[in-house]
Amino acid sequence: MIARLLSAPLLIVVLAIGMGSGIDALVKGTAPEAGLMQLVAWRFLFGAMIAAAVFLAQRRAMPRGEAIRFHAMRGVVQLVSAILFFFALTRLALAEATIIGFTAALMVPFVARVVLGEAVSLRAFAITLVGFAGAAFAVSGGGTGTGGDDGRWLGVAAGFTSAMLYAVVLVLLRLRAVREDATTIALFTNAVPALCMSPVLFGLTGPVDMADMPVFALLGALGYSVWYLMTLAYARARAQLLAPIEYTALIWSAVFGIVFFAEIPGWQVWVGAVAIIGSCLGIAFEDHFATRRATRLPVSDIPE
């Protein structure tokens, strides 16, 4: 019974999001002193080491050239998205950064339209506009970010750009997950960014503080686990159905923000969250209803 529950895509994503929120809290608490680029570089290096060990233990075959080029492209996009989001975490409250991250779910249908040819209805487009209005309202009330107003708005811009790139990564993940196993994808997810950040590892930004190594290793382990679980889930369900589940991160981020950083989210954040979450659910249900109508099944008939 437990094994069956853990194999459900929705539960896998919820578990992955909980781990991801833990990463966000660790980054926010560590990056200002450890250095953002150092943290990113070592986080991906440790993740790559874990991923390589699993890959070798399972004796997976190395993908062909076309697949390697695809993974390299996806890895670079993911790296830029991660750097931007980690930067946003250092400038914004944890819950506020999470709210901005939610907009990736709103962007997924449009990226999927371009990449996968999935249709986007006018209703979904209208729902998306409501969601982005909610995001704008959520960041309009100030917040408890650092670096003053200029630093905060830099964080907001970085957060939205990161969300857009993350939507691209999610759709690309879905595109490849149906062809390759999670172990192979997780290897490239960590190894490509680690290779890109190798100048930092070799001291380009200065020597690393060895006292930070345990945190970097933990970030690598959590990061590998999150992407492995996400890959498993996206191999079992469509991107548009799973992406909205990421709103559960708000619960984790609010708790972590209150406990570790004394951040009390303002009412604008919660109102904006309601609008975004409602929009995400609206898109998910819109996709479900459209699928049911296309197959001539009642929209209320949800199979077990």
Coordinates of C-alpha atoms in Angstrom, one line a residue:
M1 CA 0.0 0.0 0.0
I2 CA 2.8 2.4 1.0
A3 CA 4.8 1.5 -2.1
R4 CA 1.7 2.2 -4.3
L5 CA 1.2 5.6 -2.7
L6 CA 4.8 6.6 -3.1
S7 CA 4.6 5.6 -6.8
A8 CA 1.8 8.2 -7.4
P9 CA 3.1 11.1 -9.4
L10 CA 1.3 13.7 -7.3
L11 CA 2.7 12.4 -4.0
I12 CA 6.2 12.2 -5.5
V13 CA 6.0 15.9 -6.5
V14 CA 4.7 16.9 -3.1
L15 CA 7.7 15.1 -1.5
A16 CA 10.1 16.7 -3.9
I17 CA 8.7 20.2 -3.3
G18 CA 9.1 19.8 0.5
M19 CA 12.8 18.9 -0.1
G20 CA 13.1 21.9 -2.5
S21 CA 11.8 24.3 0.1
G22 CA 14.4 23.0 2.5
I23 CA 17.0 23.8 -0.1
D24 CA 15.6 27.3 -0.4
A25 CA 15.9 27.9 3.3
L26 CA 19.5 26.5 3.4
V27 CA 20.4 28.8 0.5
K28 CA 18.9 31.9 2.1
G29 CA 20.7 31.2 5.3
T30 CA 24.1 30.3 3.8
A31 CA 24.6 32.2 0.6
P32 CA 25.2 35.7 2.0
E33 CA 28.3 34.5 3.9
A34 CA 29.4 31.5 1.8
G35 CA 29.0 33.4 -1.6
L36 CA 26.3 32.7 -4.1
M37 CA 28.5 31.4 -6.9
Q38 CA 30.5 29.2 -4.5
L39 CA 27.3 27.7 -3.1
V40 CA 25.9 27.0 -6.6
A41 CA 29.1 25.4 -7.9
W42 CA 29.7 23.1 -4.9
R43 CA 26.0 22.2 -4.6
F44 CA 26.0 20.9 -8.2
L45 CA 29.4 19.2 -7.8
F46 CA 28.2 17.2 -4.8
G47 CA 24.9 16.4 -6.7
A48 CA 26.9 15.3 -9.7
M49 CA 29.1 13.0 -7.5
I50 CA 26.0 11.3 -6.1
A51 CA 24.3 11.1 -9.5
A52 CA 27.4 9.6 -11.1
A53 CA 27.7 7.0 -8.3
V54 CA 24.1 5.9 -8.8
F55 CA 24.5 5.9 -12.6
L56 CA 27.6 3.7 -12.4
A57 CA 26.0 1.4 -9.8
Q58 CA 23.0 0.8 -12.1
R59 CA 25.3 0.3 -15.1
R60 CA 23.4 2.6 -17.3
A61 CA 24.5 3.1 -20.9
M62 CA 25.7 6.6 -21.8
P63 CA 23.3 8.4 -24.1
R64 CA 24.2 9.1 -27.7
G65 CA 25.4 12.4 -29.1
E66 CA 22.0 13.9 -29.8
A67 CA 20.8 13.2 -26.3
I68 CA 24.0 14.6 -24.7
R69 CA 23.5 17.8 -26.7
F70 CA 19.9 18.0 -25.5
H71 CA 20.9 17.5 -21.9
A72 CA 23.7 20.0 -22.2
M73 CA 21.2 22.7 -23.4
R74 CA 18.7 21.9 -20.7
G75 CA 21.5 21.9 -18.0
V76 CA 22.7 25.4 -19.0
V77 CA 19.1 26.7 -18.8
Q78 CA 18.6 25.1 -15.5
L79 CA 21.9 26.5 -14.1
V80 CA 20.9 30.1 -15.1
S81 CA 17.5 29.6 -13.5
A82 CA 19.0 28.3 -10.3
I83 CA 21.5 31.1 -10.0
L84 CA 18.7 33.7 -10.5
F85 CA 16.4 32.1 -8.0
F86 CA 19.1 31.7 -5.4
F87 CA 19.9 35.4 -5.9
A88 CA 16.2 36.2 -5.4
L89 CA 16.2 34.3 -2.1
T90 CA 19.0 36.5 -0.8
R91 CA 16.9 39.6 -1.6
L92 CA 13.4 38.6 -0.8
A93 CA 11.4 36.9 2.0
L94 CA 11.2 33.2 1.6
A95 CA 7.5 33.1 1.1
E96 CA 7.6 36.0 -1.4
A97 CA 10.3 34.3 -3.5
T98 CA 8.2 31.1 -3.5
I99 CA 5.1 33.1 -4.7
I100 CA 7.1 34.4 -7.6
G101 CA 8.4 30.9 -8.3
F102 CA 4.8 29.8 -8.6
T103 CA 4.4 31.7 -11.9
A104 CA 6.5 29.0 -13.6
A105 CA 3.4 26.8 -13.4
L106 CA 1.5 29.5 -15.3
M107 CA 4.1 29.7 -18.0
V108 CA 4.4 25.9 -18.5
P109 CA 1.3 25.6 -20.8
F110 CA 2.7 28.3 -23.2
V111 CA 6.1 26.8 -23.2
A112 CA 4.5 23.4 -23.8
R113 CA 2.6 24.9 -26.7
V114 CA 5.8 25.9 -28.4
V115 CA 7.9 22.9 -27.6
L116 CA 5.4 20.0 -27.4
G117 CA 2.5 21.4 -29.5
E118 CA 0.0 21.2 -26.6
A119 CA -3.0 23.4 -27.2
V120 CA -3.7 26.4 -25.0
S121 CA -7.3 27.5 -24.9
L122 CA -8.6 31.1 -24.5
R123 CA -9.9 30.2 -21.1
A124 CA -6.5 29.0 -20.0
F125 CA -5.0 32.3 -21.3
A126 CA -7.5 34.3 -19.3
I127 CA -6.8 32.3 -16.1
T128 CA -3.1 32.8 -16.6
L129 CA -3.6 36.6 -16.7
V130 CA -5.4 36.4 -13.4
G131 CA -2.5 34.4 -11.9
F132 CA 0.0 37.0 -13.1
A133 CA -2.1 39.8 -11.7
G134 CA -2.0 37.9 -8.3
A135 CA 1.8 37.7 -8.5
A136 CA 2.1 41.4 -9.2
F137 CA -0.2 42.1 -6.2
A138 CA 1.8 39.8 -4.0
V139 CA 5.0 41.7 -4.6
S140 CA 3.4 45.1 -4.4
G141 CA 3.2 45.3 -0.6
G142 CA 6.9 45.7 0.1
G143 CA 8.1 42.8 2.2
T144 CA 11.0 41.8 4.4
G145 CA 13.7 41.5 1.8
T146 CA 17.3 42.8 2.1
G147 CA 19.3 45.3 0.2
G148 CA 16.8 48.1 0.2
D149 CA 14.2 48.8 -2.4
D150 CA 16.7 48.5 -5.3
G151 CA 18.0 45.2 -4.0
R152 CA 14.4 43.9 -3.5
W153 CA 13.3 44.8 -7.0
L154 CA 16.4 43.2 -8.4
G155 CA 15.3 40.1 -6.5
V156 CA 11.8 40.3 -8.0
A157 CA 13.2 40.6 -11.5
A158 CA 15.5 37.7 -10.9
G159 CA 12.7 35.6 -9.5
F160 CA 10.4 36.1 -12.5
T161 CA 13.2 35.5 -15.0
S162 CA 14.1 32.3 -13.1
A163 CA 10.5 31.2 -13.2
M164 CA 10.3 31.6 -16.9
L165 CA 13.5 29.6 -17.4
Y166 CA 12.2 26.9 -15.0
A167 CA 9.1 26.5 -17.0
V168 CA 11.3 25.8 -20.0
V169 CA 13.2 23.2 -17.9
L170 CA 10.0 21.5 -16.8
V171 CA 8.7 21.1 -20.4
L172 CA 12.1 19.9 -21.6
L173 CA 12.2 17.4 -18.7
R174 CA 8.8 16.0 -19.8
L175 CA 10.0 15.8 -23.4
R176 CA 13.0 13.7 -22.4
A177 CA 11.6 11.7 -19.5
V178 CA 9.5 9.6 -21.8
R179 CA 12.7 8.4 -23.6
E180 CA 15.2 8.0 -20.8
D181 CA 15.3 6.8 -17.2
A182 CA 15.5 9.1 -14.2
T183 CA 19.0 8.1 -13.3
T184 CA 20.4 9.3 -16.6
I185 CA 18.5 12.5 -16.5
A186 CA 19.5 13.2 -12.9
L187 CA 23.2 12.7 -13.9
F188 CA 23.1 15.3 -16.6
T189 CA 20.9 17.6 -14.4
N190 CA 23.8 17.9 -11.9
A191 CA 26.9 17.2 -14.1
V192 CA 26.3 19.9 -16.7
P193 CA 25.9 22.7 -14.3
A194 CA 28.9 21.4 -12.3
L195 CA 31.0 21.5 -15.4
C196 CA 29.8 25.0 -16.3
M197 CA 30.8 26.1 -12.8
S198 CA 34.2 24.5 -12.8
P199 CA 36.1 27.8 -12.9
V200 CA 34.5 28.7 -9.6
L201 CA 35.5 25.3 -8.2
F202 CA 39.1 26.0 -9.2
G203 CA 39.2 29.2 -7.3
L204 CA 38.0 31.9 -9.8
T205 CA 36.0 33.6 -7.0
G206 CA 38.4 32.8 -4.2
P207 CA 39.0 29.9 -1.9
V208 CA 36.2 28.0 -0.4
D209 CA 35.6 28.0 3.4
M210 CA 35.8 24.3 4.4
A211 CA 33.3 25.0 7.2
D212 CA 30.7 25.4 4.5
M213 CA 31.3 22.0 3.0
P214 CA 28.8 20.0 5.1
V215 CA 26.0 22.5 4.0
F216 CA 27.1 22.2 0.3
A217 CA 27.1 18.4 0.5
L218 CA 23.6 18.5 2.0
L219 CA 22.4 20.8 -0.7
G220 CA 23.9 18.5 -3.3
A221 CA 22.1 15.4 -1.8
L222 CA 18.8 17.3 -1.5
G223 CA 19.1 18.7 -5.0
Y224 CA 19.8 15.3 -6.5
S225 CA 16.8 13.8 -4.6
V226 CA 14.5 16.6 -5.8
W227 CA 15.4 16.2 -9.5
Y228 CA 15.3 12.4 -9.3
L229 CA 11.8 12.5 -7.8
M230 CA 10.6 15.1 -10.3
T231 CA 11.9 13.1 -13.2
L232 CA 10.1 10.0 -12.0
A233 CA 6.9 12.0 -11.6
Y234 CA 7.1 13.8 -15.0
A235 CA 7.7 10.5 -16.7
R236 CA 4.3 9.4 -15.4
A237 CA 2.1 12.5 -16.0
R238 CA 1.8 15.6 -18.2
A239 CA 3.6 18.7 -17.3
Q240 CA 0.4 20.8 -17.1
L241 CA -1.1 18.5 -14.5
L242 CA 1.9 18.3 -12.2
A243 CA 3.3 21.8 -12.3
P244 CA 0.4 23.4 -10.3
I245 CA 1.2 21.1 -7.4
E246 CA 4.2 23.2 -6.7
Y247 CA 2.0 25.6 -4.7
T248 CA 2.4 23.3 -1.7
A249 CA 5.8 24.9 -1.4
L250 CA 4.1 28.0 0.2
I251 CA 3.3 26.0 3.3
W252 CA 6.9 24.9 3.7
S253 CA 8.4 28.3 2.9
A254 CA 6.0 30.2 5.3
V255 CA 7.0 27.8 8.1
F256 CA 10.7 28.0 7.4
G257 CA 10.5 31.8 7.0
I258 CA 8.8 32.3 10.3
V259 CA 10.9 29.8 12.3
F260 CA 14.4 30.5 10.9
F261 CA 14.2 34.1 9.5
A262 CA 11.4 35.7 11.5
E263 CA 9.6 36.6 8.3
I264 CA 5.9 37.2 8.6
P265 CA 4.3 37.2 5.1
G266 CA 2.1 40.3 4.5
W267 CA -1.5 40.0 3.6
Q268 CA -0.7 40.9 0.0
V269 CA 1.4 37.7 -0.3
W270 CA -1.5 35.5 0.8
V271 CA -4.0 37.3 -1.5
G272 CA -1.7 37.0 -4.4
A273 CA -1.1 33.3 -3.5
V274 CA -4.8 32.6 -3.6
A275 CA -5.0 34.1 -7.1
I276 CA -2.0 32.2 -8.4
I277 CA -3.0 28.9 -6.8
G278 CA -6.6 29.3 -8.1
S279 CA -5.2 30.0 -11.6
C280 CA -2.9 27.0 -11.5
L281 CA -5.8 24.8 -10.4
G282 CA -8.0 26.4 -13.1
I283 CA -5.5 25.5 -15.8
A284 CA -5.2 21.9 -14.4
F285 CA -8.9 21.4 -14.4
E286 CA -9.3 23.1 -17.8
D287 CA -6.8 20.6 -19.2
H288 CA -8.7 17.7 -17.6
F289 CA -12.1 18.8 -18.9
A290 CA -10.7 19.3 -22.4
T291 CA -9.2 15.8 -22.3
R292 CA -12.5 14.3 -21.1
R293 CA -14.5 16.1 -23.8
A294 CA -12.0 15.0 -26.5
T295 CA -12.5 11.4 -25.5
R296 CA -16.3 11.8 -25.2
L297 CA -16.3 11.0 -21.5
P298 CA -18.3 12.9 -18.8
V299 CA -16.1 15.6 -17.2
S300 CA -17.2 14.4 -13.8
D301 CA -16.1 10.8 -14.5
I302 CA -12.7 10.6 -12.9
P303 CA -11.3 7.1 -13.0
E304 CA -9.6 5.4 -10.0

